[in-house]
């Protein structure tokens, strides 16, 4: 059977909460058990270094998150479960990709742009406090994905742009050095619930409203008793709509159990009783996993052994693949014959028809890019307020060429020399 390779990175930052469990851990573990799915799950510890410089925290968090995933049912025998920093081929690939990545592509990455915008709004230098780690993060992420030629990468909407960049880098590399990389696709799971926290807003560390996934039973009970409710007295009917308590219950209960609680809300169940029922329901699901988690936390050497075995499995693929890529770019032993096609792989190819691709991103703005037939990005626009403006810019570029549209240069980044863009636009006019 052909397998779909699905890759998920988990950043070891902080202690997982019920929202992470419902929104990320539980669906990913379920998906990894499906037939025909070959799952790659990794602890993105290089990524963690972007946001923390506290070594003890990185180590502790890596242990906590790895133990969490195993406790939640991830089967390390079945999936490839590894720590990013155990795979030296990943930073090596990051460099190869950096060398085919236009700087302009990274200038428009959301996380970097947001950091620049914040600096400017606060009256600071645009790049104040921004590390190359943050700037290069999409290239490292592309290396994570392309190293294993993943077909699918489940992500939140805010990450779609990074998958698009991984595709662009893969296409640029393939264009220069031959077909090595599969172009990955982002998968957005619309079904996954967003769990509210203690105060009714999205459960999030930044709102300080979280319930830790593996809080001891009594602490879990105490936290659940603190979930915000309205002031309706026992006996008064209660609304399920907008009730954080009800939504959290729904994320754990069966359809029948949820329907029963809805009936009890209408019949005026006391809040304390509803909370007790929620507590028991969650604890029923979590308690067996909590026991495994506590056991693993007490034995870090077991978690380490799982990760080392996973790294060996991952490197069995990464290492020969990296050798092939090194050869492709010309990092070769000096006593091997140069491959006759190496210099001419791109130039020998027939001139391919370029295409303009227009699309809308999660920020609601309209973008376009010009790529050659192999997907190599030649021009990349910034966001336009509406599709008409983006379409007009495309039409002008097609009709007039790049040099004649000077006013567009502030809105459209050239990722290759100007003469290549002119040649592509000329080809477009001829086809
Ligand atoms: P974070 O802790 O924000 O880095 O999130 C890690 C993963 O958990 C991401 O896949 C998030 O989408 C998911 N997640 C975080 N908070 C929630 C929440 N309140 N409800 C559902 N999913 C969440």
Short mmCIF file of C-alpha atoms in Angstrom, two decimals, residues 26-398:
data_model
loop_
_atom_site.label_atom_id
_atom_site.label_comp_id
_atom_site.label_asym_id
_atom_site.label_seq_id
_atom_site.Cartn_x
_atom_site.Cartn_y
_atom_site.Cartn_z
CA UNK A 26 -5.31 13.87 20.53
CA UNK A 27 -6.06 14.43 16.79
CA UNK A 28 -2.42 13.84 15.81
CA UNK A 29 -2.16 10.61 17.79
CA UNK A 30 -5.44 9.39 16.24
CA UNK A 31 -4.25 10.28 12.74
CA UNK A 32 -0.96 8.45 13.32
CA UNK A 33 -2.90 5.25 13.91
CA UNK A 34 -4.72 5.35 10.58
CA UNK A 35 -3.88 2.80 7.92
CA UNK A 36 -1.85 4.18 5.02
CA UNK A 37 -0.35 6.99 7.10
CA UNK A 38 3.38 7.14 7.77
CA UNK A 39 3.76 9.67 10.59
CA UNK A 40 6.86 11.69 11.41
CA UNK A 41 6.60 13.43 14.76
CA UNK A 42 9.48 15.41 16.10
CA UNK A 43 10.41 17.62 19.02
CA UNK A 44 11.39 20.89 17.42
CA UNK A 45 14.11 21.79 19.91
CA UNK A 46 16.16 23.89 17.46
CA UNK A 47 13.02 25.98 17.03
CA UNK A 48 12.71 26.33 20.81
CA UNK A 49 16.10 28.09 20.89
CA UNK A 50 14.52 30.97 18.94
CA UNK A 51 12.29 31.89 21.84
CA UNK A 52 14.27 30.80 24.90
CA UNK A 53 17.88 31.04 25.99
CA UNK A 54 17.31 29.08 29.17
CA UNK A 55 19.12 25.69 28.78
CA UNK A 56 17.43 24.03 31.78
CA UNK A 57 14.02 25.01 30.42
CA UNK A 58 14.77 23.57 26.96
CA UNK A 59 15.85 20.26 28.49
CA UNK A 60 12.96 20.07 30.95
CA UNK A 61 10.40 21.00 28.34
CA UNK A 62 11.76 18.45 25.85
CA UNK A 63 11.33 15.74 28.47
CA UNK A 64 7.83 16.91 29.43
CA UNK A 65 6.58 17.13 25.87
CA UNK A 66 8.12 13.82 24.77
CA UNK A 67 6.64 12.08 27.84
CA UNK A 68 3.27 13.71 27.12
CA UNK A 69 3.12 12.40 23.57
CA UNK A 70 4.04 8.89 24.56
CA UNK A 71 1.58 8.96 27.48
CA UNK A 72 -1.17 10.17 25.14
CA UNK A 73 -0.85 7.07 23.00
CA UNK A 74 1.79 7.84 20.42
CA UNK A 75 3.31 4.52 19.43
CA UNK A 76 7.06 5.09 18.92
CA UNK A 77 7.32 1.70 17.18
CA UNK A 78 4.77 2.62 14.59
CA UNK A 79 5.66 6.25 13.90
CA UNK A 80 9.05 7.95 13.50
CA UNK A 81 9.34 9.95 16.73
CA UNK A 82 12.57 11.91 17.09
CA UNK A 83 14.26 14.99 18.42
CA UNK A 84 15.18 17.49 15.72
CA UNK A 85 18.65 18.16 17.15
CA UNK A 86 19.51 14.44 16.91
CA UNK A 87 19.40 14.71 13.12
CA UNK A 88 22.50 16.69 12.01
CA UNK A 89 21.30 16.40 8.40
CA UNK A 90 18.53 18.91 9.19
CA UNK A 91 20.78 21.94 9.85
CA UNK A 92 22.91 20.83 6.93
CA UNK A 93 19.90 20.88 4.64
CA UNK A 94 18.91 24.23 6.13
CA UNK A 95 22.12 25.69 4.69
CA UNK A 96 21.56 24.19 1.23
CA UNK A 97 18.05 25.65 1.22
CA UNK A 98 19.26 29.04 2.53
CA UNK A 99 21.49 29.22 -0.54
CA UNK A 100 18.48 29.01 -2.89
CA UNK A 101 16.25 31.22 -0.75
CA UNK A 102 15.75 34.85 -1.79
CA UNK A 103 16.10 37.15 1.19
CA UNK A 104 12.96 38.93 0.00
CA UNK A 105 10.97 35.74 0.60
CA UNK A 106 11.94 35.77 4.27
CA UNK A 107 11.36 39.53 4.61
CA UNK A 108 7.67 38.85 4.13
CA UNK A 109 7.32 35.95 6.60
CA UNK A 110 4.51 36.78 9.04
CA UNK A 111 6.47 36.22 12.27
CA UNK A 112 9.36 38.43 11.12
CA UNK A 113 7.04 41.11 9.72
CA UNK A 114 5.05 41.19 12.96
CA UNK A 115 8.28 41.66 14.98
CA UNK A 116 9.40 44.49 12.64
CA UNK A 117 5.98 46.17 12.78
CA UNK A 118 6.01 46.05 16.57
CA UNK A 119 9.49 47.59 16.71
CA UNK A 120 8.46 50.40 14.37
CA UNK A 121 5.22 51.03 16.29
CA UNK A 122 7.27 51.29 19.50
CA UNK A 123 9.69 53.75 17.86
CA UNK A 124 12.63 51.32 17.76
CA UNK A 125 14.95 50.26 14.96
CA UNK A 126 13.13 47.86 12.59
CA UNK A 127 15.34 44.88 13.44
CA UNK A 128 15.80 45.63 17.13
CA UNK A 129 16.14 42.38 19.11
CA UNK A 130 15.35 40.20 16.07
CA UNK A 131 17.72 37.25 15.77
CA UNK A 132 18.74 35.47 12.60
CA UNK A 133 17.05 32.45 14.22
CA UNK A 134 13.67 34.16 13.95
CA UNK A 135 14.43 35.41 10.45
CA UNK A 136 15.62 32.00 9.20
CA UNK A 137 12.91 30.03 10.96
CA UNK A 138 10.94 29.30 7.73
CA UNK A 139 14.10 27.81 6.15
CA UNK A 140 14.67 25.50 9.12
CA UNK A 141 11.02 24.51 8.95
CA UNK A 142 11.35 23.81 5.22
CA UNK A 143 14.36 21.58 5.98
CA UNK A 144 12.31 19.69 8.62
CA UNK A 145 9.64 18.97 6.04
CA UNK A 146 11.76 18.36 2.93
CA UNK A 147 14.28 16.12 4.73
CA UNK A 148 11.62 13.39 4.84
CA UNK A 149 9.78 14.42 1.68
CA UNK A 150 6.55 14.79 3.66
CA UNK A 151 3.38 14.92 1.58
CA UNK A 152 1.22 16.57 4.21
CA UNK A 153 1.84 18.93 7.09
CA UNK A 154 -1.14 19.55 9.39
CA UNK A 155 -0.95 23.18 10.57
CA UNK A 156 -2.97 26.06 11.92
CA UNK A 157 -3.94 28.82 9.48
CA UNK A 158 -1.07 31.03 10.64
CA UNK A 159 1.41 28.43 9.36
CA UNK A 160 0.12 28.09 5.80
CA UNK A 161 2.61 30.67 4.58
CA UNK A 162 5.54 28.61 5.88
CA UNK A 163 4.39 25.53 3.96
CA UNK A 164 4.07 27.70 0.87
CA UNK A 165 7.68 28.82 1.43
CA UNK A 166 8.82 25.21 1.85
CA UNK A 167 7.21 24.48 -1.53
CA UNK A 168 8.96 27.49 -3.09
CA UNK A 169 12.34 26.40 -1.74
CA UNK A 170 11.78 22.81 -2.85
CA UNK A 171 10.84 24.00 -6.33
CA UNK A 172 13.87 26.32 -6.54
CA UNK A 173 16.19 23.52 -5.48
CA UNK A 174 14.61 21.03 -7.88
CA UNK A 175 14.89 23.59 -10.66
CA UNK A 176 18.61 24.01 -10.10
CA UNK A 177 19.68 20.49 -9.17
CA UNK A 178 17.05 18.05 -10.46
CA UNK A 179 13.96 16.48 -8.88
CA UNK A 180 14.86 15.70 -5.27
CA UNK A 181 12.01 17.09 -3.21
CA UNK A 182 8.30 16.37 -2.99
CA UNK A 183 6.25 19.58 -2.74
CA UNK A 184 4.43 19.40 0.62
CA UNK A 185 0.83 20.40 1.21
CA UNK A 186 -0.62 22.17 4.24
CA UNK A 187 -3.60 20.41 5.81
CA UNK A 188 -6.00 22.45 7.92
CA UNK A 189 -8.29 20.49 10.22
CA UNK A 190 -11.51 22.47 10.43
CA UNK A 191 -13.08 19.92 12.82
CA UNK A 192 -10.70 20.48 15.70
CA UNK A 193 -12.27 22.47 18.51
CA UNK A 194 -10.72 25.51 20.14
CA UNK A 195 -10.97 24.92 23.85
CA UNK A 196 -11.90 27.83 26.12
CA UNK A 197 -9.92 28.37 29.31
CA UNK A 198 -10.89 29.12 32.91
CA UNK A 199 -12.08 32.64 32.01
CA UNK A 200 -13.96 31.68 28.82
CA UNK A 201 -11.33 33.05 26.41
CA UNK A 202 -9.24 30.63 24.30
CA UNK A 203 -7.19 28.46 26.65
CA UNK A 204 -3.70 29.87 26.31
CA UNK A 205 -0.55 30.36 28.36
CA UNK A 206 -0.59 34.01 27.37
CA UNK A 207 -3.98 34.51 29.08
CA UNK A 208 -2.91 32.58 32.19
CA UNK A 209 -6.19 30.65 32.03
CA UNK A 210 -4.94 27.12 31.39
CA UNK A 211 -5.63 23.77 32.96
CA UNK A 212 -2.39 21.72 32.79
CA UNK A 213 -3.05 18.42 31.04
CA UNK A 214 -1.42 16.36 33.76
CA UNK A 215 -2.36 18.39 36.82
CA UNK A 216 -2.71 15.97 39.76
CA UNK A 217 -6.33 14.85 40.28
CA UNK A 218 -7.07 17.22 43.20
CA UNK A 219 -5.54 20.21 41.42
CA UNK A 220 -7.53 19.36 38.29
CA UNK A 221 -10.71 19.32 40.40
CA UNK A 222 -9.88 22.66 42.03
CA UNK A 223 -9.15 24.31 38.68
CA UNK A 224 -12.37 23.01 37.13
CA UNK A 225 -14.35 24.36 40.10
CA UNK A 226 -12.87 27.77 39.18
CA UNK A 227 -14.22 27.84 35.59
CA UNK A 228 -16.22 31.02 35.07
CA UNK A 229 -20.03 30.66 34.98
CA UNK A 230 -22.94 33.09 35.25
CA UNK A 231 -24.77 33.66 38.53
CA UNK A 232 -27.84 31.51 37.87
CA UNK A 233 -28.95 29.64 40.97
CA UNK A 234 -29.65 25.89 41.19
CA UNK A 235 -33.02 25.15 39.60
CA UNK A 236 -32.79 28.01 37.09
CA UNK A 237 -32.41 26.87 33.45
CA UNK A 238 -28.91 27.50 32.02
CA UNK A 239 -27.65 28.33 28.54
CA UNK A 240 -25.28 25.91 26.84
CA UNK A 241 -24.47 28.60 24.26
CA UNK A 242 -21.37 30.52 25.35
CA UNK A 243 -20.78 28.31 28.40
CA UNK A 244 -17.06 27.48 28.70
CA UNK A 245 -17.94 24.58 30.98
CA UNK A 246 -20.29 23.09 28.39
CA UNK A 247 -17.78 23.51 25.55
CA UNK A 248 -15.01 21.81 27.50
CA UNK A 249 -17.38 18.97 28.41
CA UNK A 250 -18.33 18.56 24.75
CA UNK A 251 -14.65 18.16 23.78
CA UNK A 252 -14.37 15.09 26.01
CA UNK A 253 -17.85 13.53 26.08
CA UNK A 254 -19.73 11.34 23.62
CA UNK A 255 -22.68 12.82 21.70
CA UNK A 256 -25.09 11.09 24.10
CA UNK A 257 -23.31 12.41 27.18
CA UNK A 258 -23.31 15.92 25.70
CA UNK A 259 -27.03 15.73 24.90
CA UNK A 260 -27.72 14.57 28.48
CA UNK A 261 -25.81 17.53 29.93
CA UNK A 262 -27.69 19.92 27.60
CA UNK A 263 -30.98 18.53 28.97
CA UNK A 264 -29.73 18.98 32.53
CA UNK A 265 -28.71 22.58 31.75
CA UNK A 266 -32.29 23.26 30.60
CA UNK A 267 -33.62 21.57 33.73
CA UNK A 268 -31.54 23.85 35.99
CA UNK A 269 -28.58 21.74 37.10
CA UNK A 270 -26.50 23.53 39.80
CA UNK A 271 -23.15 24.84 38.51
CA UNK A 272 -21.27 22.91 41.21
CA UNK A 273 -22.87 19.67 40.06
CA UNK A 274 -22.14 20.39 36.39
CA UNK A 275 -18.50 21.10 37.27
CA UNK A 276 -18.26 17.87 39.24
CA UNK A 277 -19.56 15.99 36.20
CA UNK A 278 -17.03 17.75 33.94
CA UNK A 279 -14.22 16.93 36.34
CA UNK A 280 -15.11 13.24 36.47
CA UNK A 281 -15.47 13.07 32.68
CA UNK A 282 -12.07 14.62 32.00
CA UNK A 283 -10.36 12.65 34.72
CA UNK A 284 -11.76 9.41 33.29
CA UNK A 285 -9.92 10.10 30.00
CA UNK A 286 -6.77 11.61 31.49
CA UNK A 287 -6.10 9.44 34.57
CA UNK A 288 -4.56 6.41 32.79
CA UNK A 289 -2.34 8.71 30.70
CA UNK A 290 -1.35 10.67 33.80
CA UNK A 291 -0.07 7.50 35.40
CA UNK A 292 2.11 6.76 32.35
CA UNK A 293 3.28 10.37 32.22
CA UNK A 294 4.32 10.36 35.88
CA UNK A 295 6.16 7.09 35.35
CA UNK A 296 8.06 8.45 32.34
CA UNK A 297 8.93 11.70 34.12
CA UNK A 298 10.43 9.63 36.91
CA UNK A 299 12.49 7.70 34.32
CA UNK A 300 13.94 10.16 31.80
CA UNK A 301 16.28 7.43 30.54
CA UNK A 302 13.26 5.61 29.07
CA UNK A 303 12.20 8.70 27.15
CA UNK A 304 15.79 9.21 26.02
CA UNK A 305 15.88 5.61 24.74
CA UNK A 306 12.68 6.14 22.71
CA UNK A 307 14.12 9.30 21.16
CA UNK A 308 17.46 7.68 20.33
CA UNK A 309 15.71 4.77 18.64
CA UNK A 310 13.56 7.26 16.73
CA UNK A 311 16.63 9.24 15.66
CA UNK A 312 18.30 6.08 14.35
CA UNK A 313 15.17 5.31 12.32
CA UNK A 314 14.98 8.89 10.99
CA UNK A 315 18.69 9.03 10.16
CA UNK A 316 18.49 5.78 8.22
CA UNK A 317 16.56 7.91 5.72
CA UNK A 318 18.11 11.32 6.28
CA UNK A 319 21.72 10.26 5.94
CA UNK A 320 21.60 8.64 2.45
CA UNK A 321 19.24 11.36 1.26
CA UNK A 322 21.65 14.06 2.44
CA UNK A 323 24.51 12.26 0.68
CA UNK A 324 22.48 12.42 -2.54
CA UNK A 325 21.77 16.14 -2.02
CA UNK A 326 25.43 16.90 -1.27
CA UNK A 327 26.38 15.20 -4.50
CA UNK A 328 23.66 17.07 -6.40
CA UNK A 329 24.98 20.49 -5.35
CA UNK A 330 28.59 19.57 -6.04
CA UNK A 331 29.89 18.76 -2.55
CA UNK A 332 31.67 15.66 -3.80
CA UNK A 333 34.86 13.73 -3.25
CA UNK A 334 37.43 15.18 -5.61
CA UNK A 335 38.29 11.84 -7.13
CA UNK A 336 34.79 11.21 -8.48
CA UNK A 337 33.91 12.08 -12.06
CA UNK A 338 31.85 15.26 -12.32
CA UNK A 339 28.39 14.28 -13.54
CA UNK A 340 27.95 15.50 -17.09
CA UNK A 341 24.55 17.03 -16.33
CA UNK A 342 25.58 18.92 -13.18
CA UNK A 343 26.23 22.35 -14.63
CA UNK A 344 23.62 22.09 -17.30
CA UNK A 345 20.67 20.63 -15.40
CA UNK A 346 18.80 23.91 -15.54
CA UNK A 347 20.22 25.50 -18.65
CA UNK A 348 19.81 22.39 -20.80
CA UNK A 349 16.13 22.29 -20.03
CA UNK A 350 13.75 23.71 -22.60
CA UNK A 351 12.69 27.27 -21.75
CA UNK A 352 9.53 26.67 -19.78
CA UNK A 353 6.41 28.81 -19.75
CA UNK A 354 6.24 30.97 -16.62
CA UNK A 355 2.95 31.46 -14.76
CA UNK A 356 1.42 34.10 -12.54
CA UNK A 357 -0.32 32.60 -9.55
CA UNK A 358 -2.79 34.71 -7.57
CA UNK A 359 -3.96 33.70 -4.12
CA UNK A 360 -5.31 34.95 -0.83
CA UNK A 361 -3.54 34.40 2.48
CA UNK A 362 -4.73 34.00 6.05
CA UNK A 363 -4.22 37.75 6.62
CA UNK A 364 -7.10 38.31 4.13
CA UNK A 365 -4.87 40.11 1.60
CA UNK A 366 -4.36 39.24 -2.05
CA UNK A 367 -0.98 38.13 -3.36
CA UNK A 368 0.59 36.96 -6.56
CA UNK A 369 3.82 35.45 -7.65
CA UNK A 370 5.48 34.74 -10.95
CA UNK A 371 7.06 31.31 -11.20
CA UNK A 372 8.70 29.44 -14.01
CA UNK A 373 7.22 26.10 -15.00
CA UNK A 374 9.31 24.29 -12.40
CA UNK A 375 7.85 26.46 -9.67
CA UNK A 376 10.98 28.59 -9.16
CA UNK A 377 9.75 31.93 -7.81
CA UNK A 378 10.83 34.93 -9.88
CA UNK A 379 8.59 37.66 -8.44
CA UNK A 380 6.66 37.75 -5.18
CA UNK A 381 4.15 40.46 -4.35
CA UNK A 382 3.23 41.89 -0.99
CA UNK A 383 -0.43 41.78 0.05
CA UNK A 384 -2.94 43.87 -1.90
CA UNK A 385 -6.16 45.06 -0.28
CA UNK A 386 -8.30 43.46 -2.97
CA UNK A 387 -8.08 40.98 -5.81
CA UNK A 388 -8.76 43.65 -8.45
CA UNK A 389 -5.62 45.65 -7.55
CA UNK A 390 -3.50 42.50 -7.56
CA UNK A 391 -4.99 41.50 -10.93
CA UNK A 392 -4.28 44.94 -12.41
CA UNK A 393 -0.65 44.76 -11.28
CA UNK A 394 -0.31 41.34 -12.92
CA UNK A 395 -1.87 42.63 -16.15
CA UNK A 396 0.52 45.60 -16.26
CA UNK A 397 3.57 43.45 -15.64
CA UNK A 398 2.50 41.09 -18.39
#
